[in-house]
Amino acid sequence: MRSLSIIALLAALALIGAGCGGDDDSSSGNSGSSSSNTSTTKQSSSGGGGGGAAQTLKLSADAGGALKFDKSSLTAKAGKVTIVLDNPSSLPHAVELEGKGLEEKSGTIGQGQTTKVSADLKAGTYEYYCPVDGHKAAGMKGTLTVQ
Ligand SMILES: [Cu+2]
Protein backbone atom coordinates (compact mmCIF):
# COMPACT_ATOMS: atom_id res chain seq x y z
CA MET A 1 0.00 0.00 0.00
CA ARG A 2 2.80 2.47 0.86
CA SER A 3 4.58 1.82 -2.45
CA LEU A 4 1.38 2.58 -4.36
CA SER A 5 0.99 5.97 -2.67
CA ILE A 6 4.63 6.86 -3.52
CA ILE A 7 3.96 6.02 -7.17
CA ALA A 8 0.86 8.23 -7.01
CA LEU A 9 2.97 11.06 -5.55
CA LEU A 10 5.61 10.71 -8.28
CA ALA A 11 2.89 10.68 -10.92
CA ALA A 12 1.42 13.90 -9.46
CA LEU A 13 4.89 15.57 -9.49
CA ALA A 14 5.34 14.50 -13.10
CA LEU A 15 2.00 16.13 -14.04
CA ILE A 16 3.04 19.40 -12.31
CA GLY A 17 6.34 19.30 -14.21
CA ALA A 18 4.50 18.82 -17.48
CA GLY A 19 2.26 21.76 -16.60
CA CYS A 20 5.29 24.01 -16.05
CA GLY A 21 6.71 22.96 -19.42
CA GLY A 22 3.46 23.96 -21.07
CA ASP A 23 3.67 27.44 -19.56
CA ASP A 24 7.18 27.92 -20.96
CA ASP A 25 5.99 26.99 -24.44
CA SER A 26 3.16 29.54 -24.43
CA SER A 27 5.45 32.37 -23.24
CA SER A 28 7.93 31.71 -26.06
CA GLY A 29 4.98 31.79 -28.44
CA ASN A 30 4.10 35.29 -27.20
CA SER A 31 7.62 36.59 -27.92
CA GLY A 32 7.34 35.18 -31.45
CA SER A 33 4.16 37.12 -32.17
CA SER A 34 5.67 40.38 -30.85
CA SER A 35 8.58 40.08 -33.31
CA SER A 36 6.11 39.68 -36.20
CA ASN A 37 4.38 42.90 -35.01
CA THR A 38 7.71 44.73 -35.44
CA SER A 39 8.03 43.63 -39.07
CA THR A 40 4.46 44.80 -39.78
CA THR A 41 5.39 48.30 -38.51
CA LYS A 42 8.41 48.40 -40.84
CA GLN A 43 6.25 47.52 -43.87
CA SER A 44 3.69 50.27 -43.22
CA SER A 45 6.38 52.98 -42.75
CA SER A 46 8.12 52.13 -46.05
CA GLY A 47 4.74 52.22 -47.86
CA GLY A 48 4.07 55.76 -46.56
CA GLY A 49 7.40 57.03 -47.91
CA GLY A 50 6.55 56.01 -51.50
CA GLY A 51 3.56 58.36 -52.00
CA GLY A 52 3.47 61.89 -53.47
CA ALA A 53 6.52 61.71 -55.73
CA ALA A 54 6.60 64.09 -58.72
CA GLN A 55 6.45 62.41 -62.12
CA THR A 56 8.41 63.31 -65.24
CA LEU A 57 7.20 62.28 -68.70
CA LYS A 58 9.54 62.55 -71.68
CA LEU A 59 8.33 63.68 -75.07
CA SER A 60 10.23 64.34 -78.28
CA ALA A 61 9.18 66.69 -81.11
CA ASP A 62 10.86 64.46 -83.68
CA ALA A 63 8.88 61.82 -85.54
CA GLY A 64 11.04 61.17 -88.58
CA GLY A 65 10.35 64.52 -90.28
CA ALA A 66 6.56 64.47 -89.77
CA LEU A 67 4.81 67.10 -87.63
CA LYS A 68 4.13 64.71 -84.75
CA PHE A 69 5.35 63.99 -81.26
CA ASP A 70 7.11 60.65 -80.81
CA LYS A 71 4.22 59.55 -78.51
CA SER A 72 0.50 60.03 -79.22
CA SER A 73 -0.50 59.02 -75.68
CA LEU A 74 0.93 59.37 -72.18
CA THR A 75 -0.25 58.12 -68.78
CA ALA A 76 0.43 59.42 -65.26
CA LYS A 77 -0.91 59.18 -61.74
CA ALA A 78 -2.77 62.12 -60.18
CA GLY A 79 -0.40 64.68 -58.65
CA LYS A 80 2.38 66.91 -59.93
CA VAL A 81 3.33 65.97 -63.50
CA THR A 82 6.12 67.48 -65.61
CA ILE A 83 6.35 66.91 -69.37
CA VAL A 84 9.89 67.41 -70.69
CA LEU A 85 10.06 68.10 -74.44
CA ASP A 86 13.20 67.86 -76.53
CA ASN A 87 13.44 69.09 -80.09
CA PRO A 88 15.83 67.33 -82.46
CA SER A 89 14.14 68.83 -85.57
CA SER A 90 15.03 72.05 -87.41
CA LEU A 91 11.55 73.57 -86.80
CA PRO A 92 10.53 75.42 -83.62
CA HIS A 93 8.23 73.45 -81.28
CA ALA A 94 6.57 73.70 -77.86
CA VAL A 95 4.09 71.70 -75.80
CA GLU A 96 0.80 72.88 -74.31
CA LEU A 97 -1.29 70.88 -71.84
CA GLU A 98 -5.04 71.44 -71.72
CA GLY A 99 -8.01 69.86 -69.94
CA LYS A 100 -10.32 70.06 -66.90
CA GLY A 101 -10.08 73.88 -66.89
CA LEU A 102 -6.27 73.82 -66.97
CA GLU A 103 -4.03 75.31 -69.67
CA GLU A 104 -0.23 75.26 -69.30
CA LYS A 105 2.23 76.10 -72.06
CA SER A 106 5.98 75.58 -72.32
CA GLY A 107 8.39 77.94 -74.05
CA THR A 108 9.01 77.49 -77.79
CA ILE A 109 12.35 75.84 -78.50
CA GLY A 110 14.65 75.41 -81.49
CA GLN A 111 16.77 72.47 -82.59
CA GLY A 112 18.73 70.72 -79.82
CA GLN A 113 16.93 72.49 -76.98
CA THR A 114 14.62 71.17 -74.23
CA THR A 115 11.71 72.77 -72.42
CA LYS A 116 9.10 71.61 -69.93
CA VAL A 117 5.58 72.20 -68.66
CA SER A 118 4.38 71.29 -65.14
CA ALA A 119 0.92 71.03 -63.63
CA ASP A 120 -0.88 69.57 -60.63
CA LEU A 121 -3.25 67.09 -62.32
CA LYS A 122 -6.40 65.35 -61.13
CA ALA A 123 -7.66 62.07 -62.55
CA GLY A 124 -9.09 62.50 -66.03
CA THR A 125 -8.16 62.97 -69.67
CA TYR A 126 -6.00 65.86 -70.91
CA GLU A 127 -4.79 66.87 -74.36
CA TYR A 128 -1.25 67.93 -75.19
CA TYR A 129 -0.28 69.60 -78.45
CA CYS A 130 2.25 71.88 -80.11
CA PRO A 131 0.91 75.49 -80.05
CA VAL A 132 3.15 76.61 -82.96
CA ASP A 133 0.95 77.70 -85.91
CA GLY A 134 -0.39 74.79 -87.93
CA HIS A 135 1.43 72.05 -85.98
CA LYS A 136 -1.59 70.81 -83.99
CA ALA A 137 -3.72 70.67 -87.14
CA ALA A 138 -0.94 68.70 -88.87
CA GLY A 139 -1.13 66.03 -86.12
CA MET A 140 1.24 67.25 -83.42
CA LYS A 141 -1.01 66.26 -80.52
CA GLY A 142 -1.74 63.46 -78.08
CA THR A 143 -3.77 62.36 -75.06
CA LEU A 144 -2.56 62.30 -71.45
CA THR A 145 -4.58 59.98 -69.21
CA VAL A 146 -4.29 60.68 -65.47
CA GLN A 147 -5.37 57.86 -63.13
CU1 LIG B 1 5.51 71.96 -83.31
PDB file of C-alpha atoms and ligand atoms in Angstrom:
ATOM      1  CA  MET A   1       0.000   0.000   0.000  1.00  0.00           C
ATOM      2  CA  ARG A   2       2.796   2.467   0.857  1.00  0.00           C
ATOM      3  CA  SER A   3       4.580   1.824  -2.452  1.00  0.00           C
ATOM      4  CA  LEU A   4       1.377   2.581  -4.362  1.00  0.00           C
ATOM      5  CA  SER A   5       0.990   5.974  -2.668  1.00  0.00           C
ATOM      6  CA  ILE A   6       4.627   6.856  -3.516  1.00  0.00           C
ATOM      7  CA  ILE A   7       3.963   6.015  -7.168  1.00  0.00           C
ATOM      8  CA  ALA A   8       0.862   8.228  -7.013  1.00  0.00           C
ATOM      9  CA  LEU A   9       2.968  11.062  -5.553  1.00  0.00           C
ATOM     10  CA  LEU A  10       5.614  10.710  -8.278  1.00  0.00           C
ATOM     11  CA  ALA A  11       2.890  10.683 -10.916  1.00  0.00           C
ATOM     12  CA  ALA A  12       1.420  13.897  -9.457  1.00  0.00           C
ATOM     13  CA  LEU A  13       4.889  15.571  -9.494  1.00  0.00           C
ATOM     14  CA  ALA A  14       5.341  14.503 -13.100  1.00  0.00           C
ATOM     15  CA  LEU A  15       2.003  16.130 -14.040  1.00  0.00           C
ATOM     16  CA  ILE A  16       3.036  19.404 -12.315  1.00  0.00           C
ATOM     17  CA  GLY A  17       6.339  19.297 -14.215  1.00  0.00           C
ATOM     18  CA  ALA A  18       4.501  18.816 -17.484  1.00  0.00           C
ATOM     19  CA  GLY A  19       2.259  21.763 -16.596  1.00  0.00           C
ATOM     20  CA  CYS A  20       5.285  24.009 -16.050  1.00  0.00           C
ATOM     21  CA  GLY A  21       6.711  22.959 -19.419  1.00  0.00           C
ATOM     22  CA  GLY A  22       3.460  23.964 -21.072  1.00  0.00           C
ATOM     23  CA  ASP A  23       3.668  27.442 -19.557  1.00  0.00           C
ATOM     24  CA  ASP A  24       7.177  27.921 -20.958  1.00  0.00           C
ATOM     25  CA  ASP A  25       5.989  26.993 -24.444  1.00  0.00           C
ATOM     26  CA  SER A  26       3.160  29.544 -24.435  1.00  0.00           C
ATOM     27  CA  SER A  27       5.448  32.373 -23.237  1.00  0.00           C
ATOM     28  CA  SER A  28       7.933  31.710 -26.055  1.00  0.00           C
ATOM     29  CA  GLY A  29       4.980  31.786 -28.441  1.00  0.00           C
ATOM     30  CA  ASN A  30       4.101  35.290 -27.204  1.00  0.00           C
ATOM     31  CA  SER A  31       7.619  36.593 -27.922  1.00  0.00           C
ATOM     32  CA  GLY A  32       7.344  35.180 -31.450  1.00  0.00           C
ATOM     33  CA  SER A  33       4.162  37.123 -32.174  1.00  0.00           C
ATOM     34  CA  SER A  34       5.670  40.379 -30.850  1.00  0.00           C
ATOM     35  CA  SER A  35       8.581  40.077 -33.308  1.00  0.00           C
ATOM     36  CA  SER A  36       6.109  39.681 -36.201  1.00  0.00           C
ATOM     37  CA  ASN A  37       4.382  42.898 -35.010  1.00  0.00           C
ATOM     38  CA  THR A  38       7.715  44.725 -35.441  1.00  0.00           C
ATOM     39  CA  SER A  39       8.034  43.631 -39.070  1.00  0.00           C
ATOM     40  CA  THR A  40       4.458  44.802 -39.776  1.00  0.00           C
ATOM     41  CA  THR A  41       5.388  48.299 -38.505  1.00  0.00           C
ATOM     42  CA  LYS A  42       8.410  48.405 -40.843  1.00  0.00           C
ATOM     43  CA  GLN A  43       6.254  47.519 -43.866  1.00  0.00           C
ATOM     44  CA  SER A  44       3.695  50.275 -43.219  1.00  0.00           C
ATOM     45  CA  SER A  45       6.376  52.981 -42.748  1.00  0.00           C
ATOM     46  CA  SER A  46       8.119  52.131 -46.046  1.00  0.00           C
ATOM     47  CA  GLY A  47       4.739  52.221 -47.856  1.00  0.00           C
ATOM     48  CA  GLY A  48       4.069  55.756 -46.562  1.00  0.00           C
ATOM     49  CA  GLY A  49       7.403  57.032 -47.907  1.00  0.00           C
ATOM     50  CA  GLY A  50       6.553  56.011 -51.499  1.00  0.00           C
ATOM     51  CA  GLY A  51       3.560  58.364 -52.000  1.00  0.00           C
ATOM     52  CA  GLY A  52       3.466  61.886 -53.467  1.00  0.00           C
ATOM     53  CA  ALA A  53       6.522  61.709 -55.729  1.00  0.00           C
ATOM     54  CA  ALA A  54       6.601  64.092 -58.715  1.00  0.00           C
ATOM     55  CA  GLN A  55       6.453  62.409 -62.123  1.00  0.00           C
ATOM     56  CA  THR A  56       8.406  63.308 -65.239  1.00  0.00           C
ATOM     57  CA  LEU A  57       7.197  62.278 -68.700  1.00  0.00           C
ATOM     58  CA  LYS A  58       9.539  62.550 -71.678  1.00  0.00           C
ATOM     59  CA  LEU A  59       8.326  63.677 -75.067  1.00  0.00           C
ATOM     60  CA  SER A  60      10.232  64.335 -78.280  1.00  0.00           C
ATOM     61  CA  ALA A  61       9.181  66.688 -81.105  1.00  0.00           C
ATOM     62  CA  ASP A  62      10.862  64.463 -83.682  1.00  0.00           C
ATOM     63  CA  ALA A  63       8.879  61.821 -85.535  1.00  0.00           C
ATOM     64  CA  GLY A  64      11.045  61.175 -88.583  1.00  0.00           C
ATOM     65  CA  GLY A  65      10.354  64.518 -90.276  1.00  0.00           C
ATOM     66  CA  ALA A  66       6.556  64.474 -89.772  1.00  0.00           C
ATOM     67  CA  LEU A  67       4.811  67.099 -87.626  1.00  0.00           C
ATOM     68  CA  LYS A  68       4.126  64.708 -84.749  1.00  0.00           C
ATOM     69  CA  PHE A  69       5.355  63.994 -81.255  1.00  0.00           C
ATOM     70  CA  ASP A  70       7.108  60.645 -80.810  1.00  0.00           C
ATOM     71  CA  LYS A  71       4.216  59.546 -78.515  1.00  0.00           C
ATOM     72  CA  SER A  72       0.501  60.031 -79.224  1.00  0.00           C
ATOM     73  CA  SER A  73      -0.502  59.018 -75.682  1.00  0.00           C
ATOM     74  CA  LEU A  74       0.935  59.367 -72.185  1.00  0.00           C
ATOM     75  CA  THR A  75      -0.248  58.119 -68.783  1.00  0.00           C
ATOM     76  CA  ALA A  76       0.434  59.421 -65.264  1.00  0.00           C
ATOM     77  CA  LYS A  77      -0.911  59.180 -61.737  1.00  0.00           C
ATOM     78  CA  ALA A  78      -2.766  62.116 -60.181  1.00  0.00           C
ATOM     79  CA  GLY A  79      -0.400  64.683 -58.650  1.00  0.00           C
ATOM     80  CA  LYS A  80       2.384  66.912 -59.927  1.00  0.00           C
ATOM     81  CA  VAL A  81       3.328  65.967 -63.502  1.00  0.00           C
ATOM     82  CA  THR A  82       6.117  67.485 -65.614  1.00  0.00           C
ATOM     83  CA  ILE A  83       6.350  66.905 -69.373  1.00  0.00           C
ATOM     84  CA  VAL A  84       9.885  67.410 -70.690  1.00  0.00           C
ATOM     85  CA  LEU A  85      10.060  68.102 -74.443  1.00  0.00           C
ATOM     86  CA  ASP A  86      13.198  67.858 -76.528  1.00  0.00           C
ATOM     87  CA  ASN A  87      13.442  69.091 -80.093  1.00  0.00           C
ATOM     88  CA  PRO A  88      15.831  67.328 -82.464  1.00  0.00           C
ATOM     89  CA  SER A  89      14.142  68.829 -85.572  1.00  0.00           C
ATOM     90  CA  SER A  90      15.032  72.049 -87.406  1.00  0.00           C
ATOM     91  CA  LEU A  91      11.553  73.569 -86.798  1.00  0.00           C
ATOM     92  CA  PRO A  92      10.533  75.420 -83.618  1.00  0.00           C
ATOM     93  CA  HIS A  93       8.230  73.445 -81.285  1.00  0.00           C
ATOM     94  CA  ALA A  94       6.573  73.696 -77.863  1.00  0.00           C
ATOM     95  CA  VAL A  95       4.087  71.696 -75.802  1.00  0.00           C
ATOM     96  CA  GLU A  96       0.801  72.877 -74.314  1.00  0.00           C
ATOM     97  CA  LEU A  97      -1.290  70.884 -71.840  1.00  0.00           C
ATOM     98  CA  GLU A  98      -5.041  71.444 -71.722  1.00  0.00           C
ATOM     99  CA  GLY A  99      -8.011  69.862 -69.944  1.00  0.00           C
ATOM    100  CA  LYS A 100     -10.322  70.057 -66.904  1.00  0.00           C
ATOM    101  CA  GLY A 101     -10.079  73.881 -66.890  1.00  0.00           C
ATOM    102  CA  LEU A 102      -6.274  73.823 -66.968  1.00  0.00           C
ATOM    103  CA  GLU A 103      -4.032  75.312 -69.667  1.00  0.00           C
ATOM    104  CA  GLU A 104      -0.233  75.262 -69.298  1.00  0.00           C
ATOM    105  CA  LYS A 105       2.234  76.103 -72.060  1.00  0.00           C
ATOM    106  CA  SER A 106       5.981  75.576 -72.315  1.00  0.00           C
ATOM    107  CA  GLY A 107       8.388  77.939 -74.054  1.00  0.00           C
ATOM    108  CA  THR A 108       9.009  77.488 -77.790  1.00  0.00           C
ATOM    109  CA  ILE A 109      12.352  75.836 -78.498  1.00  0.00           C
ATOM    110  CA  GLY A 110      14.653  75.415 -81.486  1.00  0.00           C
ATOM    111  CA  GLN A 111      16.769  72.469 -82.585  1.00  0.00           C
ATOM    112  CA  GLY A 112      18.726  70.715 -79.824  1.00  0.00           C
ATOM    113  CA  GLN A 113      16.926  72.487 -76.975  1.00  0.00           C
ATOM    114  CA  THR A 114      14.619  71.174 -74.235  1.00  0.00           C
ATOM    115  CA  THR A 115      11.706  72.769 -72.424  1.00  0.00           C
ATOM    116  CA  LYS A 116       9.095  71.609 -69.933  1.00  0.00           C
ATOM    117  CA  VAL A 117       5.582  72.196 -68.662  1.00  0.00           C
ATOM    118  CA  SER A 118       4.380  71.287 -65.140  1.00  0.00           C
ATOM    119  CA  ALA A 119       0.916  71.034 -63.628  1.00  0.00           C
ATOM    120  CA  ASP A 120      -0.882  69.566 -60.630  1.00  0.00           C
ATOM    121  CA  LEU A 121      -3.246  67.092 -62.316  1.00  0.00           C
ATOM    122  CA  LYS A 122      -6.397  65.349 -61.129  1.00  0.00           C
ATOM    123  CA  ALA A 123      -7.655  62.066 -62.547  1.00  0.00           C
ATOM    124  CA  GLY A 124      -9.095  62.501 -66.031  1.00  0.00           C
ATOM    125  CA  THR A 125      -8.158  62.970 -69.671  1.00  0.00           C
ATOM    126  CA  TYR A 126      -6.000  65.863 -70.906  1.00  0.00           C
ATOM    127  CA  GLU A 127      -4.788  66.867 -74.363  1.00  0.00           C
ATOM    128  CA  TYR A 128      -1.246  67.930 -75.187  1.00  0.00           C
ATOM    129  CA  TYR A 129      -0.282  69.603 -78.445  1.00  0.00           C
ATOM    130  CA  CYS A 130       2.247  71.881 -80.115  1.00  0.00           C
ATOM    131  CA  PRO A 131       0.912  75.491 -80.050  1.00  0.00           C
ATOM    132  CA  VAL A 132       3.154  76.614 -82.956  1.00  0.00           C
ATOM    133  CA  ASP A 133       0.955  77.702 -85.913  1.00  0.00           C
ATOM    134  CA  GLY A 134      -0.392  74.786 -87.930  1.00  0.00           C
ATOM    135  CA  HIS A 135       1.426  72.053 -85.984  1.00  0.00           C
ATOM    136  CA  LYS A 136      -1.586  70.808 -83.990  1.00  0.00           C
ATOM    137  CA  ALA A 137      -3.716  70.667 -87.140  1.00  0.00           C
ATOM    138  CA  ALA A 138      -0.941  68.699 -88.873  1.00  0.00           C
ATOM    139  CA  GLY A 139      -1.128  66.034 -86.125  1.00  0.00           C
ATOM    140  CA  MET A 140       1.239  67.253 -83.418  1.00  0.00           C
ATOM    141  CA  LYS A 141      -1.015  66.263 -80.523  1.00  0.00           C
ATOM    142  CA  GLY A 142      -1.740  63.464 -78.081  1.00  0.00           C
ATOM    143  CA  THR A 143      -3.773  62.361 -75.062  1.00  0.00           C
ATOM    144  CA  LEU A 144      -2.561  62.304 -71.448  1.00  0.00           C
ATOM    145  CA  THR A 145      -4.584  59.977 -69.214  1.00  0.00           C
ATOM    146  CA  VAL A 146      -4.295  60.677 -65.472  1.00  0.00           C
ATOM    147  CA  GLN A 147      -5.372  57.855 -63.134  1.00  0.00           C
TER     148      GLN A 147
HETATM  149 CU    CU B   1       5.507  71.963 -83.310  1.00  0.00          CU
END
